[in-house]
Short mmCIF file of C-alpha atoms and ligand atoms in Angstrom, two decimals:
data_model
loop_
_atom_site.label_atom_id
_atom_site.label_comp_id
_atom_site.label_asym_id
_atom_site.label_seq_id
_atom_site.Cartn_x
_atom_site.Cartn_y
_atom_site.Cartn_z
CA UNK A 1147 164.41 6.21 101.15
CA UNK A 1148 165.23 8.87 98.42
CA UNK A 1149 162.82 11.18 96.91
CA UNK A 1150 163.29 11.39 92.66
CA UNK A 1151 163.18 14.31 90.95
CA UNK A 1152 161.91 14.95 87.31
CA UNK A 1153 164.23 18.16 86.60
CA UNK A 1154 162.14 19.95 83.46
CA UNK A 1155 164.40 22.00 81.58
CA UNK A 1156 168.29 22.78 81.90
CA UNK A 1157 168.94 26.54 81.36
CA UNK A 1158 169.96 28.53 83.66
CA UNK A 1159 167.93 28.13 86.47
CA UNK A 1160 167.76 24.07 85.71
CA UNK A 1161 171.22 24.13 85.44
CA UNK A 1162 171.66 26.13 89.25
CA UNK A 1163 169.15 23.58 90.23
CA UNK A 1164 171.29 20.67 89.57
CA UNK A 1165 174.36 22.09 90.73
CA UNK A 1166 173.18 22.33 94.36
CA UNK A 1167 171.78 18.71 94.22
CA UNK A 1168 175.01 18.18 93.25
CA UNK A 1169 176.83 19.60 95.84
CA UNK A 1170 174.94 18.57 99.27
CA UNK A 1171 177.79 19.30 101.69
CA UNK A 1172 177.23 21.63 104.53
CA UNK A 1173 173.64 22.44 103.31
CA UNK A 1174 170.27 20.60 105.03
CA UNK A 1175 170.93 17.03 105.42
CA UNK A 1176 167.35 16.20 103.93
CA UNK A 1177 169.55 17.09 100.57
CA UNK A 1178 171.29 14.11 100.42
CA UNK A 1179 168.17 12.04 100.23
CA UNK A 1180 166.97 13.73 96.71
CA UNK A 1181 167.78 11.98 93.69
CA UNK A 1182 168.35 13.77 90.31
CA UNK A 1183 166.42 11.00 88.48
CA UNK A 1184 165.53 12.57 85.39
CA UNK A 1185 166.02 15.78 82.54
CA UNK A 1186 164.01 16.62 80.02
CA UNK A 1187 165.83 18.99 77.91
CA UNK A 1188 165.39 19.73 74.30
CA UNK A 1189 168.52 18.57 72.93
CA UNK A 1190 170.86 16.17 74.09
CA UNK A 1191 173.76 17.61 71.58
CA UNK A 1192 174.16 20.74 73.31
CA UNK A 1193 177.15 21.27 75.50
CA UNK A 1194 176.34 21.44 79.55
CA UNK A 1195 178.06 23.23 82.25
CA UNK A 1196 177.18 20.38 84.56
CA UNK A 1197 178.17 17.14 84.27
CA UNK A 1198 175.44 14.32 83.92
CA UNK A 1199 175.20 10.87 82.99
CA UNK A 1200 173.56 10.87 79.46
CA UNK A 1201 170.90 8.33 80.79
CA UNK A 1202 169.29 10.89 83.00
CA UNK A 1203 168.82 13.37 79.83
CA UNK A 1204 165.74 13.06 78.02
CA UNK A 1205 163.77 15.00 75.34
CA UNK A 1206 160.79 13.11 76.21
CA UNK A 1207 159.59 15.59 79.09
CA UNK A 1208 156.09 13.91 79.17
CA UNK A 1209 157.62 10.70 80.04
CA UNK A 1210 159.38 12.67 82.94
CA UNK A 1211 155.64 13.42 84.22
CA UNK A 1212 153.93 9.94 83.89
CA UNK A 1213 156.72 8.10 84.95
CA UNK A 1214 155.78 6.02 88.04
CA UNK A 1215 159.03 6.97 90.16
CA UNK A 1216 159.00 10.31 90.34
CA UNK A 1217 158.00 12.24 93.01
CA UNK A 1218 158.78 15.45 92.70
CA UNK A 1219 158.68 17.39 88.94
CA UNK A 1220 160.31 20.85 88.98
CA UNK A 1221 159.67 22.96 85.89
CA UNK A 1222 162.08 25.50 85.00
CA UNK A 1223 161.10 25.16 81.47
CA UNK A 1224 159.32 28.51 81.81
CA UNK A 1225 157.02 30.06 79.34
CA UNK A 1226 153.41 29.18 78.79
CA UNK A 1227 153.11 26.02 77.29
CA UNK A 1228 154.33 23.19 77.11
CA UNK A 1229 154.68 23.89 80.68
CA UNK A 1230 151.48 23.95 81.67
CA UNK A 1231 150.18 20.96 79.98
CA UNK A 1232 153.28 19.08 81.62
CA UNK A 1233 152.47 20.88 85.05
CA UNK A 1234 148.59 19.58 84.87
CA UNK A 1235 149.71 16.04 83.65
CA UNK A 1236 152.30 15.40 86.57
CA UNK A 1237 149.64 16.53 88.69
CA UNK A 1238 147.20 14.20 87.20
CA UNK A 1239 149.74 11.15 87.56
CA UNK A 1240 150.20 12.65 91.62
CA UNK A 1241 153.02 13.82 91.37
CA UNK A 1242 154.20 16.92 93.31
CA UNK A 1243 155.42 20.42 91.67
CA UNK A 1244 157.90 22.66 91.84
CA UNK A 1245 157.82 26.03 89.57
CA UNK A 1246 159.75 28.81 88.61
CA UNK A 1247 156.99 29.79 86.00
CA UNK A 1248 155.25 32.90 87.44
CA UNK A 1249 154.16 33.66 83.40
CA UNK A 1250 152.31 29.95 83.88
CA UNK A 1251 150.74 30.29 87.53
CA UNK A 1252 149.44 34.25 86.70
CA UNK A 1253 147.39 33.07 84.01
CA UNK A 1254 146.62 29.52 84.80
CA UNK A 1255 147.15 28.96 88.47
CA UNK A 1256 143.70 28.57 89.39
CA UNK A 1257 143.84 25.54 87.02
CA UNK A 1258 147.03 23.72 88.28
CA UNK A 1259 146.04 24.84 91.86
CA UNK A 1260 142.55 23.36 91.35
CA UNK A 1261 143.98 20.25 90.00
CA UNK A 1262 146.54 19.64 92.74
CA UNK A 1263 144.25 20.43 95.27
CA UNK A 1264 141.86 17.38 93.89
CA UNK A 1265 144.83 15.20 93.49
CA UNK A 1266 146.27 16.17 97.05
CA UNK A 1267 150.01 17.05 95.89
CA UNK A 1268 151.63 20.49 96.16
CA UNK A 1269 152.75 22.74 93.59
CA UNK A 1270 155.18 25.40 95.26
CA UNK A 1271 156.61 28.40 93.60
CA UNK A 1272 159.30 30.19 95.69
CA UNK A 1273 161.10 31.02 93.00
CA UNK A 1274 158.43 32.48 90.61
CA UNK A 1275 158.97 35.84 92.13
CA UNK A 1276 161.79 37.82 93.63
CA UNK A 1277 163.86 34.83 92.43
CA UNK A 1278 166.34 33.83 95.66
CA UNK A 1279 164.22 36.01 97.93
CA UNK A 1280 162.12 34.16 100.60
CA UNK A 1281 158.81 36.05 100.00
CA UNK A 1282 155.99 33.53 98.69
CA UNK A 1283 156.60 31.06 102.25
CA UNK A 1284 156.42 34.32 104.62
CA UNK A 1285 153.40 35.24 102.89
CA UNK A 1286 151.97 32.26 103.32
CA UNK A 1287 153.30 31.05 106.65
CA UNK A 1288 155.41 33.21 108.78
CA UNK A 1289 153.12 36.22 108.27
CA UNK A 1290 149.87 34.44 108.39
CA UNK A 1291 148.89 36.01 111.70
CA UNK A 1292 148.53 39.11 109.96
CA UNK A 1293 146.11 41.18 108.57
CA UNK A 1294 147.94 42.29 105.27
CA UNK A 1295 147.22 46.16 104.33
CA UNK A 1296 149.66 46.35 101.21
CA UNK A 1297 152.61 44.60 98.95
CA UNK A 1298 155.06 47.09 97.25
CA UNK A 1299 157.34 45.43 95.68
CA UNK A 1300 160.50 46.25 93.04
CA UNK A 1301 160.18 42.90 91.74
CA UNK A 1302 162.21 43.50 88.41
CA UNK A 1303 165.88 43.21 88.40
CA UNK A 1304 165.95 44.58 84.27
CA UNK A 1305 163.76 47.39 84.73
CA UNK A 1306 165.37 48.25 88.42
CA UNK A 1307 169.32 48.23 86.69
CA UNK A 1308 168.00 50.52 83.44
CA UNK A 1309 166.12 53.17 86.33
CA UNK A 1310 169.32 53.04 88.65
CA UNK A 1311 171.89 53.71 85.10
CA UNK A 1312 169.34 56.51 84.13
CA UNK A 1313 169.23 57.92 87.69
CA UNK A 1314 173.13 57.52 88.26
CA UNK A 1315 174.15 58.68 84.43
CA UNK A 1316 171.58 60.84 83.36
CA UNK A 1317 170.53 58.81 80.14
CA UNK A 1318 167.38 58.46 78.46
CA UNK A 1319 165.69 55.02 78.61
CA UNK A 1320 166.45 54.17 75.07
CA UNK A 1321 170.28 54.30 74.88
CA UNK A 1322 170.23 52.75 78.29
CA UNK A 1323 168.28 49.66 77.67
CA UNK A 1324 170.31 49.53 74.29
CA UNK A 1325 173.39 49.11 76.47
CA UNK A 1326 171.85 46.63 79.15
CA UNK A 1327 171.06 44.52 75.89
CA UNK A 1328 174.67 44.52 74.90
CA UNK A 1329 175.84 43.64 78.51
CA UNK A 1330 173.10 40.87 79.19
CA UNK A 1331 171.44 42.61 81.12
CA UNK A 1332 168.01 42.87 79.24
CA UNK A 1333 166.67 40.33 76.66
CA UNK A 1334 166.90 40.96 73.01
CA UNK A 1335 163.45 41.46 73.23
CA UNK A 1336 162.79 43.17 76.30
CA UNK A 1337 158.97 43.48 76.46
CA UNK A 1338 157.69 41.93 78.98
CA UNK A 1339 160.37 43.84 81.31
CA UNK A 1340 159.83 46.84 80.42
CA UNK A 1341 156.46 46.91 79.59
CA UNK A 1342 155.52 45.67 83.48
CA UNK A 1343 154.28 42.74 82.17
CA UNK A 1344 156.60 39.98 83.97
CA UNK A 1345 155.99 42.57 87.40
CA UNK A 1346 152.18 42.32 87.13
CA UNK A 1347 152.39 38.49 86.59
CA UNK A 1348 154.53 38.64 90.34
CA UNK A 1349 152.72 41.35 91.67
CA UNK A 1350 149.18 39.17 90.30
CA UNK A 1351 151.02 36.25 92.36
CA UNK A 1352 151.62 38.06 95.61
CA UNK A 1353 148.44 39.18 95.90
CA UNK A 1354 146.83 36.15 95.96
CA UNK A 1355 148.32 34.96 98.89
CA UNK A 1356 148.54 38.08 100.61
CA UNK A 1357 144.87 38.82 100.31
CA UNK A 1358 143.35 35.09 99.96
CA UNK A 1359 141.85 34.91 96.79
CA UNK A 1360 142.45 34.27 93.07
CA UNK A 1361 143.45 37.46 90.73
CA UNK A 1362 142.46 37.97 87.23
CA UNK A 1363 145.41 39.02 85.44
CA UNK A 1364 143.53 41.25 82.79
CA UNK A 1365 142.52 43.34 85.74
CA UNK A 1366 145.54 44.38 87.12
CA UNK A 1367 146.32 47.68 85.86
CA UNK A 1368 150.26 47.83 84.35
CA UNK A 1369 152.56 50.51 83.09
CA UNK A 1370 156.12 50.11 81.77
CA UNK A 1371 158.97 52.13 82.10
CA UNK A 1372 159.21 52.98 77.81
CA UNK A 1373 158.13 56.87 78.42
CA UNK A 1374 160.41 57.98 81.44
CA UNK A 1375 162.38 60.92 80.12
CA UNK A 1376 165.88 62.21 81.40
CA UNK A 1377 164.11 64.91 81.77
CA UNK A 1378 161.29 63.59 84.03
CA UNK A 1379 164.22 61.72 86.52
CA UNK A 1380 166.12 65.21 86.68
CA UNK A 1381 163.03 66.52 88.07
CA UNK A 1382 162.27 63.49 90.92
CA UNK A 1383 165.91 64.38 92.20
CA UNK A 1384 165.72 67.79 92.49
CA UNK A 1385 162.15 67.68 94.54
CA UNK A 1386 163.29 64.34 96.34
CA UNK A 1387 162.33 61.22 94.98
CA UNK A 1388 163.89 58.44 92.92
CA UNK A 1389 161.77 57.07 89.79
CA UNK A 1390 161.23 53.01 90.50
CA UNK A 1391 159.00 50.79 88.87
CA UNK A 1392 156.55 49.72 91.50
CA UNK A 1393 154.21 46.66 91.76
CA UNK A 1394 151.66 47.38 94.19
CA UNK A 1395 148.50 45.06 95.98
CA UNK A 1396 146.85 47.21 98.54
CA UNK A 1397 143.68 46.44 100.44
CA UNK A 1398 140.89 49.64 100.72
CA UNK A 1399 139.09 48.68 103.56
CA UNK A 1400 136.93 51.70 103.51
CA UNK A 1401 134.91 50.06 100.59
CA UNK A 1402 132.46 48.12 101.39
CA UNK A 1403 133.08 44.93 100.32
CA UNK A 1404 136.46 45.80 101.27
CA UNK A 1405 138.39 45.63 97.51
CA UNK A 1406 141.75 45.82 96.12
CA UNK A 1407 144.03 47.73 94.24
CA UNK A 1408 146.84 45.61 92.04
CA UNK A 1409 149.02 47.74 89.56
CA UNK A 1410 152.45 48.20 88.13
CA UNK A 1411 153.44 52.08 86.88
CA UNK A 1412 156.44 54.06 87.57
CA UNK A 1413 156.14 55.46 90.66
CA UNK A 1414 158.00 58.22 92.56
CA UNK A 1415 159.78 57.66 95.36
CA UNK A 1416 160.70 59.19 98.49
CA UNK A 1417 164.23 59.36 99.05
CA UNK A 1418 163.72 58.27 102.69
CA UNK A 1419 161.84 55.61 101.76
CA UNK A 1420 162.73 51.93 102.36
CA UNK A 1421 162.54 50.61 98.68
CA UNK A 1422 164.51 54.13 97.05
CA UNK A 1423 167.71 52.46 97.82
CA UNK A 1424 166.90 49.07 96.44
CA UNK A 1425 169.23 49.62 93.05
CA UNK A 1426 170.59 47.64 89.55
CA UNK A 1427 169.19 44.56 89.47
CA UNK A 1428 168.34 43.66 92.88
CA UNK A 1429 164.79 43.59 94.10
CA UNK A 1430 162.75 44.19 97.26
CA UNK A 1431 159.15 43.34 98.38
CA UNK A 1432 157.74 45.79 101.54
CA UNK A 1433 154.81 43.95 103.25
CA UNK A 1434 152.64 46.14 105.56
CA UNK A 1435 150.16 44.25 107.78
CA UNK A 1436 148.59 44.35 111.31
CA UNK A 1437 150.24 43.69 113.55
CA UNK A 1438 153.33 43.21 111.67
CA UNK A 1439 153.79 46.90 110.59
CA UNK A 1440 156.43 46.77 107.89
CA UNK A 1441 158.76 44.12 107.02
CA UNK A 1442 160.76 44.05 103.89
CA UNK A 1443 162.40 41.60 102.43
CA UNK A 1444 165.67 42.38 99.76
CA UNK A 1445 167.83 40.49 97.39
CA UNK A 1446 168.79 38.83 94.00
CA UNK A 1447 165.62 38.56 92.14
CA UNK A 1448 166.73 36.85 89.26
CA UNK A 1449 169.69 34.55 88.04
CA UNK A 1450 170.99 30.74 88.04
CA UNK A 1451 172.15 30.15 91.72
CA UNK A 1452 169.75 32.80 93.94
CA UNK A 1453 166.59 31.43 91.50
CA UNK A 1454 167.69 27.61 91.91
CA UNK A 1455 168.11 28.28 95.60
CA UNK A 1456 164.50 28.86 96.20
CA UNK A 1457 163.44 26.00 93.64
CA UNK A 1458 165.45 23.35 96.18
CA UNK A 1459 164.04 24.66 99.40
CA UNK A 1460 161.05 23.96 97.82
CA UNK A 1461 162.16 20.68 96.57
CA UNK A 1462 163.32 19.85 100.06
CA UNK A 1463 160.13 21.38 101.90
CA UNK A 1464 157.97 18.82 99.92
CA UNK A 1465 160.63 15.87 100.99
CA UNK A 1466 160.54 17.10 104.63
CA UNK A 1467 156.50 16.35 104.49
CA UNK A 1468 156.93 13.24 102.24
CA UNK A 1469 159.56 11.85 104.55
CA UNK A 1470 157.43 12.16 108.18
CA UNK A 1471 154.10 10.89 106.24
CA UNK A 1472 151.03 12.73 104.96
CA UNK A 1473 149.27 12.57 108.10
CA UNK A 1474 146.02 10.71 108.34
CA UNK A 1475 143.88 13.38 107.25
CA UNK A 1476 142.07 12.29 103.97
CA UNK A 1477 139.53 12.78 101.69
CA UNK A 1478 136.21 10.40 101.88
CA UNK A 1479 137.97 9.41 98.26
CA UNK A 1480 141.15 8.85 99.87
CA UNK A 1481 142.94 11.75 98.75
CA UNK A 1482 145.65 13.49 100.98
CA UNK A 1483 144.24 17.03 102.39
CA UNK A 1484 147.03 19.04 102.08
CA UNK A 1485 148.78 21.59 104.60
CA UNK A 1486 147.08 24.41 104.53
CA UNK A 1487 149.85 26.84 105.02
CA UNK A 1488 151.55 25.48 102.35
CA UNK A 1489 148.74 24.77 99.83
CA UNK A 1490 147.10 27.78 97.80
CA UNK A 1491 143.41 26.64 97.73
CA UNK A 1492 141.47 29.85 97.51
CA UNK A 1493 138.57 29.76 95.43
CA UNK A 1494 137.09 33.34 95.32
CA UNK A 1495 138.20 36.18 93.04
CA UNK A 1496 139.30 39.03 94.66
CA UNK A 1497 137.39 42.60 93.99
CA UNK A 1498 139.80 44.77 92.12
CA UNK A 1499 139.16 48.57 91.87
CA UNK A 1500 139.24 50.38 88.35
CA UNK A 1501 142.23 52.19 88.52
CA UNK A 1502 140.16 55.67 88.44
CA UNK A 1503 138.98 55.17 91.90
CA UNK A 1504 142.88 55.06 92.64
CA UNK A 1505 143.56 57.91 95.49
CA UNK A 1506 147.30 58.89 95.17
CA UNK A 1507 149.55 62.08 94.53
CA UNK A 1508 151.00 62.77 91.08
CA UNK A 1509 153.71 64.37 89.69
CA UNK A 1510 152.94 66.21 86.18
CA UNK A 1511 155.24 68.12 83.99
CA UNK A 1512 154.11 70.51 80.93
CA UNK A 1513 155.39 72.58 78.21
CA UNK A 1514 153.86 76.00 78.16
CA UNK A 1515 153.93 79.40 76.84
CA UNK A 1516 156.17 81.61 78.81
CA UNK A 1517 153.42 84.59 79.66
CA UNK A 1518 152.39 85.38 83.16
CA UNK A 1519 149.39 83.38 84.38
CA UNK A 1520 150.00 80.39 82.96
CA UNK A 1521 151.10 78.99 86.43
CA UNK A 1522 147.73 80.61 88.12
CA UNK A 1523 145.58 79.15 84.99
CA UNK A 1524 147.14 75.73 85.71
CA UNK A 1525 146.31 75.84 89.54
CA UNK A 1526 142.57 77.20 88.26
CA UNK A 1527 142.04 74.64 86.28
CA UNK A 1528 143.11 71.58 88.77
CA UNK A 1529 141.75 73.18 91.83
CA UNK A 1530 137.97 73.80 89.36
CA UNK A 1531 139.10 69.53 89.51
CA UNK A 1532 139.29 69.06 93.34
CA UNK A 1533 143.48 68.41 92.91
CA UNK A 1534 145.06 70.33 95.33
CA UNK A 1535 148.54 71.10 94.36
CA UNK A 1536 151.52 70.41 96.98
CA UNK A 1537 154.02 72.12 94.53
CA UNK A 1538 154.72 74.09 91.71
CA UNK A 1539 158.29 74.14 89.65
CA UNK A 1540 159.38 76.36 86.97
CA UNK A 1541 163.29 76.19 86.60
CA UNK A 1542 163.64 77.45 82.96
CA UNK A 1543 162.70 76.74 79.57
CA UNK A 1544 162.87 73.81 77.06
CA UNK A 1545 163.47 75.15 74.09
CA UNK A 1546 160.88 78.31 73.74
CA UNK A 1547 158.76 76.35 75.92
CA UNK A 1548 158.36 77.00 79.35
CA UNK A 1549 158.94 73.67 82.01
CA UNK A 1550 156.38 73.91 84.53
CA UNK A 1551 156.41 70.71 86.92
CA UNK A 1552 153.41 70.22 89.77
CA UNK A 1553 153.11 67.30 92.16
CA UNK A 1554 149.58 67.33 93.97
CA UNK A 1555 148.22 66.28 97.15
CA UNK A 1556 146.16 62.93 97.37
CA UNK A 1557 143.56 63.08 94.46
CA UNK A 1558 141.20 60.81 92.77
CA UNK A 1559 142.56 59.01 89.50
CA UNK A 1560 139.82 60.11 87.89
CA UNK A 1561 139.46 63.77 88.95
CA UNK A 1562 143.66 64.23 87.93
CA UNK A 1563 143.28 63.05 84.55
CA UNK A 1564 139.88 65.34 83.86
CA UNK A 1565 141.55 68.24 84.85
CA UNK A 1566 144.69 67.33 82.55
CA UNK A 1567 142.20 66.87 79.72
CA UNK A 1568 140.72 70.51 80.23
CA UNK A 1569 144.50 71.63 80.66
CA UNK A 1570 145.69 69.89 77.48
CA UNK A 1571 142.66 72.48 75.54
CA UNK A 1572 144.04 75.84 76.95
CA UNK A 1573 145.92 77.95 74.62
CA UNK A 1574 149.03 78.65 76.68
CA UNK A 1575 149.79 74.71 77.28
CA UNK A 1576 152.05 73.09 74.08
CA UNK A 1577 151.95 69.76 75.91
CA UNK A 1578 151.50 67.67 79.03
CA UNK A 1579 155.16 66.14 78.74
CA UNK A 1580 154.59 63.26 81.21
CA UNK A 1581 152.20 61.58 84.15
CA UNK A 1582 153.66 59.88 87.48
CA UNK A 1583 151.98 58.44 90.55
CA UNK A 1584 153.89 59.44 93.55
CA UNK A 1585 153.96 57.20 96.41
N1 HSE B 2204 163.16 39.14 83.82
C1 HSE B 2204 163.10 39.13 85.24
C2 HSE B 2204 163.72 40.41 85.78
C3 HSE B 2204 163.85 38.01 85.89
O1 HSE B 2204 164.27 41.23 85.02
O2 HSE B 2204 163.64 40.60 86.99
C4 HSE B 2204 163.07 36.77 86.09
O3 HSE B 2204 161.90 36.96 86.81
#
C-alpha cells in the first residue's frame, strides 16, 4: 500500500520536498511507500530543477484537495490565502496536512486545528518554524513531561546574518541589509524580517504548544531590528553582550492565574550565554522547563533541503500512523480521535501580560550636555522611578554631545519608560538615543 501525496506549490521548499521523495535510498524505509501523486503549481511553462512527469503538474490546486486519492496534502504554497482556504478544504474532504505556513497557522490555526480535529486528520507543521530544526515534535512529545518555564528562541535566519555582519563589521543596519538584499540573503522587501513580524508568527506558534493553549497574535508584543545603531552594538561589546533579535514565551507563575509573556525585541545578550554564539543565518530555540532544565536545540532555520527535511518527517510520521491503523478509538460519529501528542487541540486562550508589567533589565543610551551632574541627575531621576542602575558609561562625546550609556537592574516596563519620559524633559538631556531589553 502507498500513501499519495498532493504536493501544493513547487518553490523552494516544494521543490526540496520532492527531491527527497525522489531520492529514498538510505533514508527510513517507510519513504519508499509515499507516492508523489500530484503538484499544483501556478504555471506549468516555467522551467524546474526537478524532473517530473507533466501529468503530475497541475494548476488546479483545489482539485489536488478534493481529489479522492490523496492522502496526504502538503502546502508549501505559503502566504495567507489561497492556502488557507485549500488547507480547510483538504481537511473538509479528510484529508491529512502537512505545512510549512507558520504566516497561515499564527493567524488561523485555531480554525484549521478546529476543523481537523472534527474531521479526525492531522495537520503537522515541523517546518513552520526553525525550518530543518526538530523543535515543534519535542515540544509536543519528547518534552511533554515537563513543566515548560520559557522559549527563547533566534528563530530568524535574515535578521540573525544582518546582527552577526553588523556585530563582525561594524555597519549600520541600513547598508547591511542593503547588501544581504544584493546577496539573497534578505527579500526585496524585507518587512516582515526585520520588522519581527515572521519571529512573532513562530514565537506565537511555540507558545502554543509549549504552554497549552491558543495565542492571539495581536497580543504578542514585537519589535524589529530597523533602529539598532552601530553605535548601540559598539556599546553591547564593550560591556559584554551581543545584540540578537529574541523571540521570547515565558510563563509568570507568580500571577495568579499564572499568565504569559510572548514578545519579539532586540535583546542584549550575555556573551556567556547559550544563544550569543548562534550567528548568520542559523537559528536556535532554548527551552527551559522542570525537570528538564535547559535544552537547546540549533540549526538551519530556513532554506530548500533543511525546510523540506522537516516537511517529509512529517509526511512520513502521518504514513507511520496510517500504515499500523487508526486504532479503534472513535467518535460516537465515527470520527478517528486523534493522537494526542501529535494533535494540537487546545481550546483556551492563553493570558498574555501587557508588556508594561514586563520585569527585565535595560540598556539605555543618551545624548547630553557635557556639565557635571548630568550623570547624578540621570541616576536621580531613575532611582525617584524605582530603576536601580547596575552601570553607568561615559566614554566620550558624539559630536558636542556627551554619550552617557546605563544598563539597570531588573525593573518594571512601566516604571523604565516613566522615568525616561521625565528624563527626556530635563534641560541637560539632547536625546534618549536608543532603548534595549537585556536578557
Ligand atoms: N524569512 C525567514 C528567516 C525564513 O529569515 O528566517 C523562513 O521562515
Amino acid at each position: 500500500m502507498g500513501f499519495k501525496i498532493g504536493l501544493l506549490g513547487l518553490g523552494t521548499v516544494g521543490t526540496g520536498t520532492v527531491q527527497i521523495l525522489q531520492d529514498p535510498a538510505q533514508r527510513h524505509p517507510l519513504l519508499q511507500e509515499i507516492e508523489l501523486y500530484r503538484v499544483g503549481v501556478k504555471s506549468l511553462e516555467k522551467p524546474r530543477s526537478v524532473s517530473l512527469s507533466p501529468e503530475l503538474l497541475t494548476t488546479n490546486l483545489e482539485e489536488i484537495v478534493t481529489d479522492p486519492a490523496v492522502d496526504i496534502v502538503v502546502e508549501v504554497i505559503g502566504g495567507l490565502e489561497p492556502a488557507r482556504s485549500l488547507m480547510l478544504k483538504a481537511i473538509e474532504h479528510g484529508k491529512h496536512v502537512v505545512t510549512a505556513n507558520k504566516a497561515a497557522i499564527a493567524r488561523y490555526g485555531a480554525e484549521i486545528f478546529t476543523a481537523a480535529e472534527n474531521a479526525g486528520v492531522y495537520v503537522l507543521l515541523e517546518a513552520a518554524v526553525g525550518g530543518g530544526i526538530p523543535v515543534i515534535e519535542p515540544l509536543k512529545q519528547s518534552l511533554c513531561s515537563n513543566r515548560i518555564h520559557t522559549v527563547t528562541g533566534i528563530v530568524n535566519g535574515t535578521t540573525n546574518y544582518i546582527l552577526t555582519r553588523m556585530q563582525t563589521e561594524g555597519g549600520d543596519f541600513d547598508e547591511i541589509l542593503a547588501d544581504a538584499q544584493q546577496l539573497g540573503y534578505a527579500e526585496a522587501d524585507p518587512t516582515a524580517d526585520v520588522d519581527g513580524l515572521d519571529a512573532a508568527d513562530k514565537i506565537a506558534i511555540l507558545a502554543s504548544l509549549a504552554f497549552g493553549g491558543r495565542i492571539k497574535l495581536p497580543e504578542v508584543h514585537c519589535e524589529g531590528i530597523r533602529q539598532i545603531s552601530a553605535a548601540d552594538i559598539a556599546y553591547a561589546e564593550k560591556l559584554g553582550f551581543v545584540i540578537k533579535l529574541l523571540a521570547i514565551a515565558k510563563r509568570d507563575f507568580s500571577a495568579t492565574p499564572a499568565h504569559l509573556q510572548v514578545r519579539v525585541h532586540p535583546t542584549l545578550v550575555s556573551k556567556t550565554h547559550p544563544l550569543a554564539s548562534v550567528n548568520d543565518v542559523y537559528n536556535a530555540i532554548l527551552i527551559e522547563g522542570d525537570p528538564i532544565g535547559q535544552v537547546m536545540f540549533f540549526g538551519p532555520g530556513a532554506g530548500s533541503g533543511p525546510t523540506a527535511s522537516a516537511v517529509v518527517s512529517d509526511i512520513l510520521n502521518i504514513a507511520a500512523i496510517l500504515k499500523v491503523g487508526r486504532g479503534a478509538a472513535t467518535r460516537s460519529d465515527g470520527t478517528p480521535l486523534l493522537d494526542p501528542l501529535l494533535a494540537c487541540s487546545h481550546q483556551d486562550y492563553c493570558t498574555i501580560a501587557s508588556i508594561d508589567e514586563l520585569v527585565t533589565r535595560f540598556y539605555a543610551r543618551f545624548l547630553t550636555q557635557d556639565y557635571p551632574g548630568v550623570i547624578g541627575k540621570l541616576g536621580t531621576c531613575f532611582g525617584n522611578h524605582d530603576v536601580s542602575l547596575e552601570s553607568v558609561v561615559q566614554t566620550g562625546l558624539r559630536g558636542d554631545s556627551a554619550e552617557i550609556v546605563v544598563v539597570t537592574h531588573d525593573v518594571r516596563e512601566g516604571n523604565f519608560y516613566e522615568a525616561l519620559s521625565e528624563i527626556r524633559t530635563m534641560e541637560a538631556v539632547s536625546s534618549v538615543a536608543s532603548t534595549l531589553r537585556v536578557l
